[in-house]
Coordinates of C-alpha atoms in Angstrom, one line a residue:
K1 CA 37.9 143.9 191.5
L2 CA 38.3 145.9 194.7
D3 CA 35.3 144.4 196.4
T4 CA 33.6 141.1 195.3
G5 CA 30.4 142.3 196.8
V6 CA 30.0 145.0 194.2
T7 CA 28.0 143.6 191.3
H8 CA 27.6 146.7 189.1
S9 CA 28.7 150.4 189.0
R10 CA 28.0 153.2 186.6
V11 CA 29.6 156.6 186.6
N12 CA 28.0 159.8 185.2
F13 CA 30.9 162.1 184.5
L14 CA 28.8 165.1 183.7
K15 CA 26.8 164.9 186.9
K16 CA 29.9 163.7 188.9
T17 CA 27.8 160.9 190.4
S18 CA 28.1 157.1 190.6
T19 CA 25.4 154.5 191.0
I20 CA 26.6 151.3 192.7
Q21 CA 24.8 148.0 193.1
F22 CA 26.2 145.6 195.8
D23 CA 25.3 142.3 197.5
P24 CA 24.5 143.0 201.2
T25 CA 25.4 139.4 202.0
Q26 CA 29.0 139.9 200.9
T27 CA 29.6 143.5 201.8
S28 CA 28.0 146.3 203.7
L29 CA 27.3 150.0 203.0
R30 CA 29.8 151.0 205.6
K31 CA 32.6 148.9 204.0
L32 CA 31.6 150.3 200.6
A33 CA 31.9 153.9 201.9
A34 CA 35.3 153.1 203.5
L35 CA 36.4 151.6 200.1
L36 CA 35.4 154.7 198.2
A37 CA 37.2 156.9 200.8
S38 CA 40.3 154.9 200.4
I39 CA 40.5 155.5 196.7
G40 CA 39.9 159.2 197.1
Y41 CA 36.2 159.4 196.5
A42 CA 34.8 159.7 200.0
P43 CA 31.0 159.9 199.9
E44 CA 29.4 163.1 201.1
I45 CA 26.7 162.0 203.5
N46 CA 24.6 164.1 205.8
L47 CA 21.2 164.1 207.4
G48 CA 19.8 166.4 204.7
D49 CA 20.4 163.6 202.2
V50 CA 18.5 161.1 204.4
D51 CA 15.5 163.4 204.5
G52 CA 15.6 163.7 200.7
A53 CA 16.6 167.4 200.9
K54 CA 18.4 168.4 197.7
R55 CA 19.7 171.7 196.4
P56 CA 17.0 173.3 194.3
A57 CA 17.5 172.5 190.7
M58 CA 16.5 174.7 187.8
S59 CA 12.8 174.4 187.2
R60 CA 12.0 171.9 184.5
R61 CA 9.2 174.2 183.4
L62 CA 11.6 177.1 182.9
A63 CA 13.9 174.8 180.8
Y64 CA 10.9 173.9 178.6
Q65 CA 10.0 177.6 178.3
I66 CA 13.5 178.5 177.2
G67 CA 13.5 175.6 174.8
V68 CA 10.2 176.6 173.1
A69 CA 11.2 180.3 172.9
G70 CA 14.7 179.4 171.5
F71 CA 13.3 177.0 168.9
A72 CA 10.7 179.5 167.8
F73 CA 13.3 182.4 167.7
G74 CA 15.7 180.4 165.5
N75 CA 13.1 179.2 163.0
I76 CA 11.2 182.6 162.8
M77 CA 14.6 184.2 162.0
L78 CA 14.9 181.8 159.1
F79 CA 11.4 182.6 157.9
S80 CA 12.2 186.3 158.1
F81 CA 15.5 185.9 156.1
P82 CA 13.8 186.8 152.8
E83 CA 12.7 190.1 154.2
Y84 CA 16.3 190.9 155.2
V85 CA 17.6 190.2 151.7
G86 CA 15.0 192.4 150.0
M87 CA 12.3 189.9 148.8
D88 CA 9.6 191.8 146.8
P89 CA 6.3 191.1 148.6
E90 CA 4.4 191.9 145.4
T91 CA 6.1 189.3 143.2
D92 CA 6.6 186.7 146.1
R93 CA 3.3 187.3 147.9
W94 CA 2.6 183.6 148.2
F95 CA 5.9 183.0 150.0
A96 CA 5.3 186.0 152.2
K97 CA 1.9 184.7 153.3
I98 CA 3.3 181.2 154.1
F99 CA 6.3 182.4 156.0
G100 CA 4.1 184.9 157.9
Y101 CA 1.5 182.4 159.0
L102 CA 4.2 179.9 159.9
S103 CA 5.8 182.6 162.1
I104 CA 2.4 183.2 163.8
A105 CA 2.1 179.5 164.4
L106 CA 5.5 179.3 166.0
A107 CA 5.0 182.4 168.0
L108 CA 1.7 181.3 169.6
P109 CA 3.4 178.7 172.0
V110 CA 5.9 181.4 172.9
L111 CA 3.0 183.8 173.9
V112 CA 0.9 181.2 175.6
F113 CA 3.6 179.1 177.3
S114 CA 7.0 180.8 177.4
S115 CA 5.7 184.3 178.4
R116 CA 3.0 183.1 180.6
D117 CA 4.8 184.0 183.9
Y118 CA 5.1 187.6 182.8
L119 CA 1.5 187.9 181.7
V120 CA 0.1 186.3 184.8
S121 CA 2.3 188.5 187.0
A122 CA 1.1 191.6 185.2
W123 CA -2.6 190.5 185.5
N124 CA -2.2 189.8 189.2
G125 CA -0.6 193.1 189.7
L126 CA -3.5 194.9 187.9
R127 CA -6.1 192.9 189.8
T128 CA -4.5 193.9 193.1
R129 CA -3.9 197.5 191.9
H130 CA -0.1 197.0 192.1
L131 CA 1.9 198.2 189.0
N132 CA 4.9 196.0 189.0
I133 CA 7.5 196.0 186.2
D134 CA 5.8 193.1 184.6
V135 CA 2.9 195.3 183.6
P136 CA 4.7 197.4 181.0
L137 CA 6.7 194.3 180.0
A138 CA 3.4 192.4 179.4
L139 CA 2.0 195.4 177.5
G140 CA 5.1 195.4 175.3
I141 CA 4.9 191.7 174.7
L142 CA 1.2 191.8 173.7
M143 CA 1.6 194.9 171.6
L144 CA 4.6 193.4 169.8
F145 CA 2.7 190.2 169.1
G146 CA -0.6 191.9 168.3
R147 CA 0.9 194.3 165.8
S148 CA 2.9 191.6 164.2
V149 CA -0.3 189.5 163.7
W150 CA -2.2 192.5 162.4
E151 CA 0.5 193.3 159.8
I152 CA 0.8 189.7 158.7
V153 CA -2.9 189.1 158.4
T154 CA -3.6 192.4 156.6
H155 CA -0.5 192.1 154.4
T156 CA 0.7 195.5 155.5
G157 CA 4.1 194.3 156.7
A158 CA 6.2 191.4 157.8
G159 CA 5.6 191.9 161.5
Y160 CA 8.2 191.5 164.3
M161 CA 7.7 187.9 165.3
D162 CA 11.5 187.3 165.3
S163 CA 12.0 190.2 167.7
F164 CA 9.1 188.9 169.9
A165 CA 10.4 185.4 170.2
G166 CA 14.0 186.7 170.7
L167 CA 12.8 189.0 173.5
I168 CA 11.1 186.2 175.4
F169 CA 14.1 183.9 174.9
L170 CA 16.5 186.5 176.3
L171 CA 14.3 187.3 179.3
L172 CA 14.0 183.7 180.2
T173 CA 17.7 183.2 179.7
G174 CA 18.4 186.0 182.1
K175 CA 16.1 184.4 184.7
W176 CA 17.9 181.0 184.2
F177 CA 21.3 182.7 184.6
Q178 CA 20.2 184.2 187.9
Q179 CA 18.9 180.9 189.2
H180 CA 21.9 179.0 188.0
T181 CA 24.4 181.5 189.6
W182 CA 22.5 181.4 192.9
Q183 CA 22.4 177.6 193.0
Q184 CA 26.2 177.5 192.4
L185 CA 26.9 180.0 195.2
S186 CA 24.0 179.1 197.6
F187 CA 24.8 178.8 201.3
E188 CA 21.4 177.6 202.3
R189 CA 22.5 174.5 204.3
D190 CA 20.4 173.9 207.4
Y191 CA 21.4 172.4 210.7
K192 CA 20.9 168.9 209.3
S193 CA 24.0 169.3 207.1
Y194 CA 26.2 169.7 210.1
F195 CA 24.8 166.8 212.2
P196 CA 25.8 163.1 211.6
V197 CA 23.4 160.8 209.8
A198 CA 23.1 158.4 212.7
A199 CA 23.9 158.1 216.4
T200 CA 24.8 155.1 218.6
V201 CA 22.0 154.3 220.9
K202 CA 22.7 152.1 223.9
S203 CA 20.1 149.7 225.3
G204 CA 21.5 147.6 228.1
D205 CA 24.7 146.1 226.7
T206 CA 23.6 146.5 223.1
E207 CA 24.6 149.4 220.9
T208 CA 22.8 150.1 217.6
S209 CA 23.0 152.9 215.0
V210 CA 19.8 154.9 214.7
P211 CA 19.2 157.8 212.3
V212 CA 19.3 161.0 214.3
N213 CA 15.8 162.1 213.1
R214 CA 14.4 159.1 215.0
L215 CA 16.0 159.9 218.3
V216 CA 13.5 160.6 221.1
P217 CA 13.9 162.0 224.6
G218 CA 15.0 159.2 227.0
D219 CA 17.4 157.6 224.5
I220 CA 20.9 157.0 225.8
I221 CA 23.5 157.7 223.1
V222 CA 27.2 157.0 223.1
V223 CA 29.3 159.9 221.8
R224 CA 33.0 159.1 221.0
S225 CA 35.9 161.4 220.5
Q226 CA 35.5 163.9 217.6
E227 CA 31.8 163.0 217.2
I228 CA 29.0 165.6 217.0
I229 CA 26.3 165.7 219.7
P230 CA 23.0 165.6 217.8
A231 CA 20.5 166.7 220.5
D232 CA 20.3 168.3 223.9
G233 CA 20.7 166.0 226.9
I234 CA 22.2 165.2 230.3
L235 CA 25.7 163.7 230.7
L236 CA 25.4 160.3 232.4
K237 CA 28.8 158.8 232.2
G238 CA 32.3 160.0 231.4
T239 CA 34.1 163.3 231.5
A240 CA 33.0 165.5 228.6
R241 CA 35.2 168.2 227.0
I242 CA 32.9 169.8 224.5
D243 CA 34.1 172.0 221.6
Y244 CA 31.2 174.4 221.1
S245 CA 33.0 176.5 218.4
F246 CA 30.3 175.8 215.8
V247 CA 27.6 177.1 218.2
T248 CA 29.4 179.9 220.2
G249 CA 32.6 180.7 218.3
E250 CA 34.6 179.9 221.4
A251 CA 37.5 177.6 220.4
E252 CA 38.4 176.5 224.0
P253 CA 36.6 173.2 224.9
V254 CA 34.2 173.3 227.8
T255 CA 34.5 170.7 230.6
V256 CA 31.2 169.1 231.5
K257 CA 30.7 166.8 234.5
S258 CA 28.2 164.0 235.1
G259 CA 24.7 165.4 235.6
D260 CA 25.3 168.6 233.7
R261 CA 23.4 169.6 230.6
I262 CA 24.9 169.2 227.1
F263 CA 23.7 171.0 224.0
A264 CA 23.5 169.9 220.4
G265 CA 26.1 171.0 218.0
G266 CA 29.1 170.4 220.3
K267 CA 31.9 168.1 219.5
Q268 CA 33.3 165.7 222.1
V269 CA 37.1 166.0 222.1
G270 CA 37.8 163.6 225.0
E271 CA 36.9 160.1 226.0
S272 CA 33.6 158.3 225.0
I273 CA 30.6 159.6 227.0
E274 CA 27.0 158.6 227.4
I275 CA 24.2 161.1 227.2
S276 CA 20.5 160.8 228.1
L277 CA 18.6 162.9 225.5
T278 CA 16.0 165.4 226.8
R279 CA 14.9 166.8 223.4
R280 CA 14.5 165.7 219.8
V281 CA 17.0 166.9 217.2
S282 CA 14.4 169.3 215.7
Q283 CA 13.7 170.8 219.1
S284 CA 17.3 171.3 220.3
H285 CA 18.7 174.6 221.4
L286 CA 20.8 174.9 218.3
T287 CA 17.9 174.2 215.9
Q288 CA 15.8 176.9 217.6
L289 CA 18.5 179.4 217.2
W290 CA 19.1 178.4 213.5
N291 CA 15.4 178.8 212.6
N292 CA 14.8 181.9 214.6
D293 CA 12.7 184.6 212.8
A294 CA 15.3 187.2 213.6
F295 CA 17.4 185.9 210.8
K296 CA 14.5 186.0 208.3
S297 CA 14.2 189.6 207.0
K298 CA 11.4 190.9 204.9
Y299 CA 13.7 190.4 201.9
E300 CA 13.5 186.7 202.6
T301 CA 9.9 186.2 203.5
D302 CA 8.3 188.1 200.6
S303 CA 6.7 186.0 197.9
V304 CA 8.6 185.6 194.7
S305 CA 6.9 186.6 191.4
S306 CA 8.2 186.3 187.9
S307 CA 9.8 189.7 188.5
P308 CA 13.3 189.0 189.9
T309 CA 13.3 191.6 192.7
Q310 CA 11.3 194.2 194.6
L311 CA 13.5 196.9 193.2
A312 CA 12.1 196.3 189.8
D313 CA 8.6 196.3 191.1
R314 CA 9.1 199.7 192.8
A315 CA 10.5 201.1 189.5
G316 CA 7.6 199.5 187.6
R317 CA 5.0 201.6 189.5
Y318 CA 6.4 204.8 188.1
F319 CA 7.6 203.5 184.8
T320 CA 4.3 201.9 183.9
G321 CA 2.4 205.1 184.5
L322 CA 4.7 207.2 182.3
I323 CA 4.5 204.7 179.5
L324 CA 0.7 204.6 179.5
T325 CA 0.6 208.4 179.7
F326 CA 2.9 208.9 176.7
G327 CA 1.3 206.1 174.7
G328 CA -2.2 207.2 175.4
G329 CA -1.3 210.8 174.7
A330 CA 0.2 209.9 171.3
F331 CA -2.9 207.8 170.4
F332 CA -5.4 210.4 171.3
Y333 CA -3.4 213.2 169.6
W334 CA -3.3 211.4 166.2
W335 CA -6.9 210.1 166.5
L336 CA -8.8 213.1 167.9
I337 CA -6.7 216.0 166.8
Q338 CA -5.2 214.8 163.5
G339 CA -8.0 212.4 162.6
D340 CA -5.5 209.7 161.5
M341 CA -6.5 206.4 163.2
H342 CA -3.8 204.4 161.4
T343 CA -1.0 206.7 162.7
A344 CA -2.7 206.7 166.1
V345 CA -2.4 202.9 166.3
N346 CA 1.2 203.0 165.0
A347 CA 2.2 205.7 167.6
F348 CA 0.6 203.8 170.5
T349 CA 2.2 200.5 169.6
A350 CA 5.5 202.1 168.9
V351 CA 5.6 203.6 172.4
M352 CA 4.6 200.3 174.0
I353 CA 7.3 198.4 172.1
V354 CA 10.2 200.9 172.3
A355 CA 9.5 201.8 175.9
C356 CA 9.1 198.1 176.9
P357 CA 11.3 197.8 180.0
C358 CA 13.2 194.9 178.5
A359 CA 16.6 196.3 179.4
V360 CA 15.6 196.7 183.0
A361 CA 14.1 193.2 183.1
L362 CA 17.3 191.7 181.6
A363 CA 19.7 193.9 183.5
I364 CA 18.5 192.9 187.0
P365 CA 19.0 189.1 186.8
F366 CA 22.3 189.5 185.0
T367 CA 23.5 192.2 187.4
L368 CA 22.5 190.2 190.5
G369 CA 23.9 187.1 189.0
N370 CA 27.3 188.7 188.5
I371 CA 27.2 190.3 191.9
L372 CA 26.7 186.8 193.5
R373 CA 29.5 185.4 191.3
I374 CA 31.9 188.1 192.3
L375 CA 31.1 187.9 196.0
G376 CA 31.3 184.1 195.8
S377 CA 34.7 184.1 194.2
N378 CA 35.8 186.1 197.2
R379 CA 34.1 183.7 199.6
F380 CA 31.4 186.1 200.6
Y381 CA 28.1 184.3 200.7
L382 CA 24.6 185.7 201.1
K383 CA 21.8 183.9 202.8
N384 CA 19.3 185.2 200.3
I385 CA 19.6 186.9 196.9
R386 CA 17.4 189.8 198.0
V387 CA 19.9 190.8 200.7
V388 CA 21.7 192.5 197.8
E389 CA 19.0 195.1 197.8
A390 CA 19.3 195.7 201.5
F391 CA 23.0 196.6 201.3
S392 CA 22.2 200.3 200.7
S393 CA 20.0 200.5 203.9
I394 CA 22.4 198.8 206.3
N395 CA 23.2 201.1 209.3
T396 CA 24.7 198.6 211.7
T397 CA 27.3 195.9 211.1
I398 CA 28.1 193.2 213.7
F399 CA 31.3 191.2 213.6
D400 CA 32.2 187.9 215.3
K401 CA 35.8 187.5 216.4
T402 CA 37.1 184.0 215.9
G403 CA 37.5 183.2 212.2
T404 CA 35.8 186.4 211.1
I405 CA 38.2 189.2 211.9
T406 CA 40.9 186.7 213.0
N407 CA 43.0 184.4 210.9
V408 CA 42.8 181.1 212.7
A409 CA 45.5 179.5 210.5
Q410 CA 48.0 182.2 211.6
Q411 CA 47.7 182.2 215.4
Q412 CA 50.6 183.5 217.4
F413 CA 52.0 181.9 220.6
E414 CA 53.5 183.8 223.5
F415 CA 55.2 181.8 226.3
H416 CA 54.6 182.8 230.0
G417 CA 56.9 181.4 232.6
K418 CA 60.5 180.3 232.8
P419 CA 62.1 181.0 229.4
L420 CA 62.4 177.8 227.4
G421 CA 66.0 176.8 226.6
Y422 CA 67.1 175.1 223.5
A423 CA 66.6 171.6 224.9
E424 CA 63.0 172.4 226.0
K425 CA 62.2 173.9 222.6
V426 CA 63.4 170.7 221.0
A427 CA 61.2 168.6 223.3
V428 CA 58.1 170.7 222.6
R429 CA 58.6 170.6 218.8
S430 CA 59.4 166.9 218.9
L431 CA 56.2 166.0 220.7
T432 CA 53.9 168.4 218.7
R433 CA 55.3 167.0 215.5
H434 CA 53.5 163.7 216.1
S435 CA 50.1 165.2 217.1
A436 CA 47.3 165.8 214.7
H437 CA 45.6 168.4 216.9
P438 CA 45.2 171.8 215.2
L439 CA 46.9 173.6 218.1
S440 CA 49.8 171.2 218.1
R441 CA 50.3 171.6 214.4
R442 CA 50.4 175.4 214.7
L443 CA 52.7 175.3 217.7
Y444 CA 55.0 173.0 215.8
E445 CA 55.0 175.3 212.8
S446 CA 55.7 178.3 215.0
M447 CA 59.3 177.0 215.7
P448 CA 60.7 176.3 212.3
D449 CA 64.3 176.8 213.3
V450 CA 64.2 174.2 216.1
P451 CA 65.0 170.6 215.1
A452 CA 62.6 167.8 216.0
E453 CA 63.6 164.4 217.3
T454 CA 61.7 161.1 217.5
P455 CA 60.3 160.5 221.0
K456 CA 61.0 157.1 222.6
H457 CA 57.5 157.1 223.8
F458 CA 54.4 159.1 222.6
E459 CA 50.9 159.2 223.8
E460 CA 48.0 161.5 222.9
K461 CA 45.0 161.8 225.3
P462 CA 42.1 163.4 223.4
G463 CA 40.9 166.6 225.0
L464 CA 43.7 166.8 227.5
G465 CA 47.1 166.8 225.8
I466 CA 50.2 164.9 224.7
Q467 CA 53.1 163.3 226.5
G468 CA 56.3 161.4 225.7
I469 CA 59.9 160.9 226.5
V470 CA 62.4 163.2 224.6
Q471 CA 66.1 163.1 225.5
G472 CA 65.4 161.1 228.6
K473 CA 62.8 163.6 230.0
N474 CA 59.1 163.0 230.5
V475 CA 57.4 165.9 228.7
K476 CA 53.7 166.8 228.9
I477 CA 52.0 169.5 226.8
G478 CA 48.3 170.3 227.2
S479 CA 45.7 171.7 229.4
A480 CA 46.2 172.9 233.0
E481 CA 44.3 169.8 234.2
F482 CA 46.6 167.5 232.3
V483 CA 49.9 168.9 233.8
G484 CA 48.5 169.6 237.3
A485 CA 48.2 173.4 237.0
E486 CA 45.5 176.1 237.0
G487 CA 44.6 178.6 234.4
Q488 CA 44.1 178.7 230.6
G489 CA 46.6 178.1 227.8
V490 CA 48.8 175.3 226.5
F491 CA 51.0 174.2 229.5
V492 CA 54.4 172.6 229.3
A493 CA 55.7 170.3 232.0
M494 CA 59.0 168.3 232.2
D495 CA 59.6 165.6 234.8
G496 CA 56.6 166.9 236.8
N497 CA 57.7 170.5 236.9
V498 CA 55.4 173.0 235.1
L499 CA 57.6 175.4 233.1
G500 CA 54.8 177.7 232.0
Y501 CA 52.2 178.0 229.3
F502 CA 51.7 179.2 225.8
E503 CA 49.1 182.0 225.4
V504 CA 47.4 181.7 222.0
K505 CA 47.0 185.1 220.4
S506 CA 44.8 185.7 217.5
R507 CA 46.3 187.2 214.3
Y508 CA 43.9 189.7 212.8
R509 CA 43.2 189.7 209.1
D510 CA 45.2 192.0 206.8
G511 CA 43.3 195.1 206.0
L512 CA 41.0 194.8 209.0
A513 CA 41.3 198.5 210.0
E514 CA 40.4 199.7 206.5
V515 CA 37.4 197.4 206.4
L516 CA 36.1 198.5 209.7
A517 CA 36.6 202.2 208.8
F518 CA 34.7 201.6 205.6
F519 CA 31.7 200.2 207.5
C520 CA 31.7 203.2 209.8
Q521 CA 31.3 205.6 206.9
P522 CA 27.8 207.1 206.5
S523 CA 25.9 205.5 203.6
A524 CA 23.6 207.2 201.1
A525 CA 20.6 206.0 202.9
N526 CA 21.9 206.5 206.5
R527 CA 23.6 209.5 208.0
Q528 CA 25.3 207.3 210.6
S529 CA 26.7 203.8 210.6
S530 CA 28.0 201.8 213.6
I531 CA 30.0 198.6 214.1
W532 CA 29.8 196.1 217.0
L533 CA 31.9 193.1 218.1
L534 CA 30.0 190.1 219.5
S535 CA 32.2 187.3 220.7
G536 CA 31.8 184.1 222.7
D537 CA 35.5 184.4 223.8
Q538 CA 36.9 185.9 226.9
D539 CA 37.8 189.6 227.0
S540 CA 41.6 188.9 227.1
E541 CA 42.1 190.6 223.7
A542 CA 40.0 193.7 224.4
G543 CA 43.2 195.8 224.6
R544 CA 44.5 194.6 221.3
L545 CA 41.1 195.2 219.7
A546 CA 40.8 198.8 221.1
P547 CA 42.5 200.4 218.0
F548 CA 39.9 198.8 215.8
F549 CA 36.9 199.5 218.0
P550 CA 37.6 202.8 219.7
D551 CA 34.3 202.7 221.6
R552 CA 34.8 200.1 224.3
D553 CA 31.1 199.7 224.8
T554 CA 30.7 198.3 221.2
M555 CA 32.9 195.2 222.2
L556 CA 30.8 192.6 223.9
F557 CA 32.5 189.4 225.1
N558 CA 31.4 186.1 226.8
R559 CA 28.2 186.2 224.8
S560 CA 26.3 183.0 224.3
P561 CA 24.4 182.3 221.1
Q562 CA 21.1 183.3 222.8
D563 CA 22.8 186.6 224.0
K564 CA 23.8 187.3 220.4
L565 CA 20.3 186.6 219.1
D566 CA 18.7 188.9 221.8
F567 CA 21.2 191.7 220.9
V568 CA 20.3 191.4 217.1
K569 CA 16.6 191.5 218.0
K570 CA 17.2 194.6 220.1
L571 CA 18.9 196.4 217.3
Q572 CA 16.2 195.4 214.8
R573 CA 13.5 196.8 217.1
H574 CA 15.3 200.2 217.3
G575 CA 15.8 200.3 213.5

């Protein structure tokens, strides 16, 4: 037993979850989480879980609808089997009646329950004078069911109950496929998923953990190295070096002094600091940006009917009119001109059944589902499924720089200053080998041909740099402040002498030029397309980006999140 405080545990392998019961007098939830992490099953905990927010699961009602339709489809197929093998209805009339009435009994729940969404959507469309694609679909469903009942009751045929149940089953399966695919690829996490579950609140000499959704203005919180700041506030104590890369895209930490404002979403990369909160988590600057209406297009805010997309509804307006015109014309032709009421009914129902937009209704969810699957497999995530329909009308594309058009894992280093000799390179690689900082790791990997030694002394100061003794020399690598210099970059100093600094140069992703050229091409819906670059970084790489963005005015640097938001709104206002 790994922990005597655990009294019972049960693992559900299908759901990939575990239920654990423990005695709080013998162990704590924190120790239990650490134990799980130590055996390779670190729990995924975020504020969204505390609030009870879960990924939307498939509707239980939809599952029941599919189950009813599938059950009826399979059994009606069995009842229809004698028809397929050539049973003589004259000699086996009794069996034909029994199987026919049983088929009606099985098909009724399919009509009333399984197809209800399509029928209600069609009725609502007619009531509001809006011909969506569910209108001809509902007409086809009703005609297929009605004609089948009429043939069975009047003993003029076997009906099409198996086709009716199969149609509903396939339509609902397509809807389930779309929902399931979207749930697997959904990127609908909100700001809570990024923030920690709790923060350390200081009251006098006492520190207690408080859920971040209970933090109020005036609380003093302690933020340690590598912790996320949950709400806006004022720095009271300590020197803050805040990594705002999640908020601004700028990878360089920002130094904040006592009395300055600090915003939510930043990560402290230095010593422990104390912050007096000025806003709640839900009212922070980051939260307001996240929930801004500028990022909620009409494709997101429109209500969802049983029809998968607005594209189908637009097609349904014209499709429905054509079906009713042809069906009505055939009916009146045979009834008024030919005087054959039986053929008139057959002609009308045949048009409604054959022209039922089943293929369109099935094609849309399957097509969108596969589009999402293909995009997701290439790590291209959409905020909303209806964005797919907006692709054809996009006329402006905005790119961020860090991590979007650049490959952060393949950054390049260029040294400025006195050229490093062999001994200096050994010292740099020896120190960076022992640091877990991402920049240190990439600097270490950039010199694969240089051997690394074990420093006699090594010390890492979070947010500043690293230092140690290599080959009898005191070596410092880090920020300008750390080595006593000025400027930006990763500085190197030995025995108090600053040798120079490494300039971190971004490596642009392969195929970037082709991608940008593609987005500049006129689309079918727009004669002209444009691309922009919005970055929170400095403009030091403007020259290297010029070949990709020939128009210098389309590259905007030093832009805060609010600046980016205002720019997006401006473009939206101008269409």
